[in-house]
Amino acid sequence: MKVAFEGGFSKTLVEAVRQRLSIPCEIIAGDEDALLAELSDVEVLVSMAFSSRIAEAAPSLRLVQVPGAGLDRVDTSALGPRVALANVHGHGSGIAEYVIGAMIALTREFTLVDQSLRRGVWESQWAVGRAIPPVRPELSGKTLAVIGLGHIGEEVVRRAAAFDMTIVAVRRDPAAPKPPGVSHAVGLDRIDEALGRADYVVITLPLVDATARLFDTKRFQAMKPSAYLINVARGGIVDEDALYNALHERRIAGAAIDVWYRYPVSGDPTPPSRLPFHELDNVIMTPHVSGWTDGMLAARAALIAENIERTARGEAPLNAVELDR
């Protein structure tokens, strides 16, 4: 069995996967251009992307294993009839913890009070000669709208329920049984109703045609001016200009953004947007790291190793993606 790991993220998993394999495998790793000449006898490709160029170079391919959840860089039309496609999860716990941390950090304004105290300015009840700031809200008793109730959404619900939050969900099938902790569920057609109730909104939807730019100016107008947005899904779900304007004009209280509109293509500094989000004091900016945890890497390595062995045995992979052939 020959396995290729293509791309920077895939290569970080090589040793963890190798340690979990119980069958002999020849493993190669590199970027697409470097691997093309070696793909002719590769049976499993671990990669975030797939194209007709790779398909032509890998006629023996039996499985394309995406080492993440997103499939937006996979050209499914290039997959041959004998090639299975699978993705992995395992990042739900890490992302859910990020969401809880982001809600607390935004509400308590950790970034601002940290910067002030480094200058010796006490933004607290202990200040002398300056106004005492208003008390900070607690998460307990507040309403969280979870937009998307898949693996990540359910992990967020479990943790938010432990903080005694009221949780409303927006999901594809609102009539489906609600997971513990969800008090109310509606479909996408009633998203504004959920947004109007929420003190915090977290986006955990996949990016597909129906969700692209789902959050536009109208969506932000539906939110409370005191509400916070956390996006851990995909940047394209939120209109870039509408988000910036909502934050800049204080139409919403703030946001934590982990997914963006520009990503690095070289080693040069890469602003994550064409707009100056970095100048805003009501946004927490992180570089798509909400799920980058030790637990995520271990879970993904275990599943990838299992799917390599399943392919060797002629079995269907776990987390197989159904394709219209």
Protein backbone atom coordinates (compact mmCIF):
# COMPACT_ATOMS: atom_id res chain seq x y z
CA MET A 1 0.00 0.00 0.00
CA LYS A 2 1.46 3.34 -1.08
CA VAL A 3 0.16 6.51 0.57
CA ALA A 4 0.89 10.12 -0.38
CA PHE A 5 0.50 13.08 1.97
CA GLU A 6 0.18 16.24 -0.11
CA GLY A 7 0.34 19.80 1.25
CA GLY A 8 1.59 21.49 4.38
CA PHE A 9 -1.18 20.44 6.75
CA SER A 10 -1.22 16.84 5.54
CA LYS A 11 2.52 16.53 6.06
CA THR A 12 2.16 17.43 9.75
CA LEU A 13 0.16 14.21 10.21
CA VAL A 14 2.62 11.77 8.65
CA GLU A 15 4.38 10.54 11.79
CA ALA A 16 1.22 10.41 13.89
CA VAL A 17 -0.49 8.31 11.21
CA ARG A 18 2.57 6.09 10.72
CA GLN A 19 2.63 5.26 14.44
CA ARG A 20 -0.99 4.10 14.29
CA LEU A 21 -0.68 1.85 11.23
CA SER A 22 -0.57 -1.90 11.77
CA ILE A 23 0.20 -2.74 8.13
CA PRO A 24 3.32 -1.94 6.12
CA CYS A 25 2.93 1.16 3.96
CA GLU A 26 5.20 3.17 1.73
CA ILE A 27 4.60 6.80 2.65
CA ILE A 28 5.66 9.78 0.59
CA ALA A 29 5.03 13.43 1.40
CA GLY A 30 5.46 16.74 -0.33
CA ASP A 31 3.73 19.50 -2.24
CA GLU A 32 1.72 18.78 -5.39
CA ASP A 33 4.39 19.70 -7.92
CA ALA A 34 6.99 17.58 -6.13
CA LEU A 35 4.69 14.54 -5.86
CA LEU A 36 3.12 14.39 -9.31
CA ALA A 37 5.77 12.11 -10.79
CA GLU A 38 5.41 9.66 -7.86
CA LEU A 39 1.62 9.27 -7.84
CA SER A 40 1.24 6.58 -10.50
CA ASP A 41 1.06 3.73 -7.96
CA VAL A 42 -0.40 5.66 -5.01
CA GLU A 43 -3.60 4.13 -3.65
CA VAL A 44 -4.41 6.61 -0.88
CA LEU A 45 -3.94 10.36 -1.17
CA VAL A 46 -4.16 12.46 2.00
CA SER A 47 -4.74 16.02 0.87
CA MET A 48 -6.94 19.06 1.43
CA ALA A 49 -7.25 19.50 -2.35
CA PHE A 50 -7.94 17.33 -5.38
CA SER A 51 -7.93 18.24 -9.06
CA SER A 52 -8.03 16.66 -12.51
CA ARG A 53 -4.26 17.18 -12.65
CA ILE A 54 -3.79 14.89 -9.66
CA ALA A 55 -6.38 12.42 -10.94
CA GLU A 56 -4.49 11.98 -14.22
CA ALA A 57 -1.23 11.41 -12.35
CA ALA A 58 -2.74 8.82 -9.97
CA PRO A 59 -4.54 6.09 -11.96
CA SER A 60 -4.23 3.57 -9.08
CA LEU A 61 -5.96 5.83 -6.57
CA ARG A 62 -8.64 4.23 -4.39
CA LEU A 63 -9.18 6.81 -1.66
CA VAL A 64 -8.87 10.58 -1.37
CA GLN A 65 -8.67 11.25 2.34
CA VAL A 66 -9.20 14.89 3.23
CA PRO A 67 -7.45 15.56 6.58
CA GLY A 68 -10.04 18.19 7.50
CA ALA A 69 -13.78 18.63 7.40
CA GLY A 70 -14.06 21.10 4.52
CA LEU A 71 -14.31 19.88 0.94
CA ASP A 72 -14.26 23.27 -0.79
CA ARG A 73 -10.91 22.56 -2.49
CA VAL A 74 -11.90 19.10 -3.74
CA ASP A 75 -13.07 18.87 -7.36
CA THR A 76 -15.41 15.92 -6.95
CA SER A 77 -16.01 15.75 -10.71
CA ALA A 78 -12.37 14.67 -11.10
CA LEU A 79 -12.83 11.60 -8.89
CA GLY A 80 -12.94 8.35 -10.85
CA PRO A 81 -15.76 5.84 -10.29
CA ARG A 82 -13.50 3.59 -8.18
CA VAL A 83 -12.21 6.38 -5.94
CA ALA A 84 -13.81 6.96 -2.53
CA LEU A 85 -13.75 10.31 -0.76
CA ALA A 86 -13.64 10.74 3.02
CA ASN A 87 -13.08 13.59 5.42
CA VAL A 88 -12.35 13.78 9.13
CA HIS A 89 -13.69 15.63 12.12
CA GLY A 90 -12.13 15.42 15.59
CA HIS A 91 -11.89 19.19 15.88
CA GLY A 92 -15.27 19.74 17.54
CA SER A 93 -13.99 19.86 21.12
CA GLY A 94 -11.22 22.33 20.37
CA ILE A 95 -13.48 24.63 18.38
CA ALA A 96 -16.22 24.49 21.02
CA GLU A 97 -13.69 25.47 23.69
CA TYR A 98 -12.57 28.36 21.47
CA VAL A 99 -16.19 29.54 21.16
CA ILE A 100 -16.69 29.57 24.93
CA GLY A 101 -13.38 31.34 25.44
CA ALA A 102 -14.21 33.89 22.74
CA MET A 103 -17.58 34.69 24.30
CA ILE A 104 -15.96 35.30 27.67
CA ALA A 105 -13.06 37.29 26.21
CA LEU A 106 -15.39 39.51 24.18
CA THR A 107 -17.82 40.13 27.05
CA ARG A 108 -15.07 40.83 29.58
CA GLU A 109 -13.03 42.82 27.01
CA PHE A 110 -9.84 40.99 27.96
CA THR A 111 -7.86 42.51 25.10
CA LEU A 112 -8.72 46.09 26.03
CA VAL A 113 -8.27 45.78 29.80
CA ASP A 114 -4.99 43.91 29.26
CA GLN A 115 -3.65 46.69 27.04
CA SER A 116 -4.79 49.36 29.52
CA LEU A 117 -3.23 47.68 32.54
CA ARG A 118 0.08 47.32 30.69
CA ARG A 119 0.03 51.13 30.60
CA GLY A 120 -0.85 51.32 34.29
CA VAL A 121 -4.48 52.27 33.60
CA TRP A 122 -6.98 50.39 35.77
CA GLU A 123 -10.22 49.78 33.87
CA SER A 124 -11.91 48.49 37.03
CA GLN A 125 -13.61 49.33 40.29
CA TRP A 126 -10.14 49.82 41.79
CA ALA A 127 -9.43 52.92 39.69
CA VAL A 128 -8.83 56.22 41.50
CA GLY A 129 -9.90 59.49 39.96
CA ARG A 130 -11.70 57.96 36.97
CA ALA A 131 -15.15 56.59 36.28
CA ILE A 132 -15.78 53.00 37.30
CA PRO A 133 -16.65 50.92 34.21
CA PRO A 134 -19.99 49.13 34.03
CA VAL A 135 -20.14 45.59 35.39
CA ARG A 136 -19.51 42.84 32.83
CA PRO A 137 -22.29 40.44 31.85
CA GLU A 138 -22.07 36.76 32.73
CA LEU A 139 -22.79 34.01 30.22
CA SER A 140 -25.31 32.48 32.61
CA GLY A 141 -28.84 33.36 31.55
CA LYS A 142 -27.80 34.72 28.16
CA THR A 143 -29.06 33.35 24.85
CA LEU A 144 -26.75 31.71 22.33
CA ALA A 145 -27.83 31.11 18.73
CA VAL A 146 -25.96 28.20 17.15
CA ILE A 147 -26.18 28.53 13.38
CA GLY A 148 -25.61 24.96 12.18
CA LEU A 149 -26.11 21.92 14.36
CA GLY A 150 -23.59 19.42 13.06
CA HIS A 151 -20.62 17.92 14.93
CA ILE A 152 -19.21 21.29 15.98
CA GLY A 153 -22.56 22.86 16.76
CA GLU A 154 -23.49 20.02 19.09
CA GLU A 155 -20.16 20.29 20.91
CA VAL A 156 -20.77 24.02 21.39
CA VAL A 157 -24.26 23.29 22.74
CA ARG A 158 -22.93 20.83 25.34
CA ARG A 159 -20.48 23.36 26.72
CA ALA A 160 -22.78 26.37 26.56
CA ALA A 161 -25.47 24.42 28.44
CA ALA A 162 -22.96 23.90 31.26
CA PHE A 163 -22.77 27.70 31.54
CA ASP A 164 -26.56 27.82 32.02
CA MET A 165 -27.13 29.55 28.70
CA THR A 166 -30.40 29.41 26.77
CA ILE A 167 -29.63 27.87 23.38
CA VAL A 168 -31.54 28.31 20.15
CA ALA A 169 -30.43 26.54 17.00
CA VAL A 170 -30.78 27.12 13.29
CA ARG A 171 -30.55 23.85 11.38
CA ARG A 172 -31.47 22.29 8.05
CA ASP A 173 -34.20 20.13 9.58
CA PRO A 174 -35.80 21.97 12.52
CA ALA A 175 -38.19 19.07 13.14
CA ALA A 176 -35.36 16.64 13.91
CA PRO A 177 -34.91 15.66 17.57
CA LYS A 178 -33.16 18.42 19.49
CA PRO A 179 -29.93 17.49 21.27
CA PRO A 180 -29.90 18.05 25.05
CA GLY A 181 -29.45 21.72 25.85
CA VAL A 182 -31.26 23.16 22.83
CA SER A 183 -34.47 24.89 23.88
CA HIS A 184 -35.68 25.88 20.42
CA ALA A 185 -34.77 25.05 16.82
CA VAL A 186 -35.78 26.74 13.56
CA GLY A 187 -34.88 26.37 9.90
CA LEU A 188 -32.74 28.73 7.82
CA ASP A 189 -35.91 30.46 6.64
CA ARG A 190 -36.42 31.72 10.21
CA ILE A 191 -32.84 32.65 11.00
CA ASP A 192 -33.72 36.29 11.70
CA GLU A 193 -36.02 35.14 14.50
CA ALA A 194 -33.12 33.34 16.20
CA LEU A 195 -30.72 36.24 15.63
CA GLY A 196 -33.15 38.68 17.22
CA ARG A 197 -33.20 36.64 20.44
CA ALA A 198 -29.47 36.02 20.74
CA ASP A 199 -26.83 37.70 22.89
CA TYR A 200 -24.19 35.60 21.12
CA VAL A 201 -24.25 34.07 17.64
CA VAL A 202 -21.86 31.32 16.59
CA ILE A 203 -21.62 30.17 12.98
CA THR A 204 -20.80 26.48 12.49
CA LEU A 205 -22.34 25.92 9.05
CA PRO A 206 -20.52 24.49 6.04
CA LEU A 207 -19.93 26.85 3.12
CA VAL A 208 -22.22 25.80 0.26
CA ASP A 209 -24.26 27.74 -2.27
CA ALA A 210 -27.16 28.12 0.17
CA THR A 211 -24.95 29.56 2.94
CA ALA A 212 -22.58 31.79 0.92
CA ARG A 213 -22.94 35.38 2.22
CA LEU A 214 -25.79 34.21 4.43
CA PHE A 215 -24.79 36.92 6.88
CA ASP A 216 -25.30 40.17 5.00
CA THR A 217 -26.41 43.63 6.08
CA LYS A 218 -29.95 42.36 6.69
CA ARG A 219 -28.67 39.64 9.06
CA PHE A 220 -26.69 42.15 11.10
CA GLN A 221 -29.73 44.41 11.31
CA ALA A 222 -31.64 41.46 12.78
CA MET A 223 -29.10 41.08 15.59
CA LYS A 224 -29.19 43.00 18.85
CA PRO A 225 -26.77 45.95 19.01
CA SER A 226 -25.43 44.31 22.19
CA ALA A 227 -24.84 40.92 20.52
CA TYR A 228 -21.54 39.29 19.59
CA LEU A 229 -20.71 37.17 16.54
CA ILE A 230 -18.25 34.25 16.53
CA ASN A 231 -17.37 32.72 13.16
CA VAL A 232 -15.49 29.41 13.24
CA ALA A 233 -16.93 28.06 9.97
CA ARG A 234 -15.84 29.75 6.74
CA GLY A 235 -15.27 33.40 5.92
CA GLY A 236 -17.46 33.23 2.83
CA ILE A 237 -20.58 32.65 4.93
CA VAL A 238 -20.31 36.25 6.14
CA ASP A 239 -20.24 39.13 3.69
CA GLU A 240 -16.90 40.87 4.20
CA ASP A 241 -18.17 44.44 3.80
CA ALA A 242 -21.30 43.85 5.86
CA LEU A 243 -19.25 42.43 8.74
CA TYR A 244 -16.75 45.25 8.74
CA ASN A 245 -19.46 47.90 8.60
CA ALA A 246 -21.46 46.25 11.39
CA LEU A 247 -18.40 46.29 13.65
CA HIS A 248 -17.11 49.70 12.62
CA GLU A 249 -20.54 51.34 13.05
CA ARG A 250 -21.25 49.40 16.28
CA ARG A 251 -24.40 47.82 14.87
CA ILE A 252 -23.25 44.78 16.86
CA ALA A 253 -21.12 44.83 19.98
CA GLY A 254 -18.20 42.81 18.65
CA ALA A 255 -16.95 39.65 17.02
CA ALA A 256 -14.38 36.89 17.21
CA ILE A 257 -13.26 35.91 13.71
CA ASP A 258 -11.21 32.79 13.09
CA VAL A 259 -11.93 32.30 9.37
CA TRP A 260 -11.05 34.85 6.73
CA TYR A 261 -11.15 36.23 3.22
CA ARG A 262 -7.45 36.06 2.37
CA TYR A 263 -5.01 33.28 3.24
CA PRO A 264 -1.22 33.15 2.77
CA VAL A 265 0.16 31.96 -0.57
CA SER A 266 3.76 32.85 0.29
CA GLY A 267 5.91 33.62 3.30
CA ASP A 268 5.11 37.32 3.08
CA PRO A 269 2.82 39.00 5.63
CA THR A 270 -0.80 38.45 4.56
CA PRO A 271 -3.58 40.69 5.88
CA PRO A 272 -6.66 38.45 6.28
CA SER A 273 -8.96 40.97 4.61
CA ARG A 274 -8.84 43.91 2.21
CA LEU A 275 -10.60 45.87 4.97
CA PRO A 276 -8.88 47.20 8.14
CA PHE A 277 -10.38 44.86 10.71
CA HIS A 278 -7.09 45.20 12.62
CA GLU A 279 -7.94 48.82 13.43
CA LEU A 280 -11.16 47.88 15.24
CA ASP A 281 -11.14 47.51 19.02
CA ASN A 282 -14.25 45.30 19.17
CA VAL A 283 -12.94 42.31 17.26
CA ILE A 284 -10.73 39.38 18.24
CA MET A 285 -8.75 38.17 15.21
CA THR A 286 -7.26 34.68 15.11
CA PRO A 287 -5.63 32.94 12.11
CA HIS A 288 -7.92 29.90 11.63
CA VAL A 289 -6.62 28.11 14.71
CA SER A 290 -9.80 27.39 16.69
CA GLY A 291 -9.52 23.66 16.01
CA TRP A 292 -5.72 23.42 16.05
CA THR A 293 -5.33 21.32 19.21
CA ASP A 294 -3.53 18.18 20.30
CA GLY A 295 -6.83 16.34 20.58
CA MET A 296 -7.72 17.22 17.00
CA LEU A 297 -4.43 15.95 15.61
CA ALA A 298 -4.66 12.68 17.53
CA ALA A 299 -8.27 12.04 16.47
CA ARG A 300 -7.56 12.80 12.82
CA ALA A 301 -4.41 10.69 12.71
CA ALA A 302 -6.31 7.73 14.18
CA LEU A 303 -9.11 7.98 11.64
CA ILE A 304 -6.77 8.42 8.68
CA ALA A 305 -4.75 5.38 9.75
CA GLU A 306 -7.97 3.37 10.08
CA ASN A 307 -9.10 4.42 6.60
CA ILE A 308 -5.76 3.47 5.07
CA GLU A 309 -6.12 -0.01 6.57
CA ARG A 310 -9.76 -0.23 5.46
CA THR A 311 -8.71 0.62 1.92
CA ALA A 312 -6.06 -2.10 2.04
CA ARG A 313 -8.77 -4.59 3.08
CA GLY A 314 -11.15 -3.41 0.37
CA GLU A 315 -13.59 -1.89 2.88
CA ALA A 316 -15.43 1.42 2.69
CA PRO A 317 -13.77 4.26 4.65
CA LEU A 318 -15.16 5.86 7.76
CA ASN A 319 -16.69 9.31 7.21
CA ALA A 320 -17.22 8.51 3.54
CA VAL A 321 -18.67 11.40 1.54
CA GLU A 322 -21.57 10.41 -0.67
CA LEU A 323 -21.04 11.51 -4.25
CA ASP A 324 -23.39 11.92 -7.19
CA ARG A 325 -21.67 9.73 -9.76
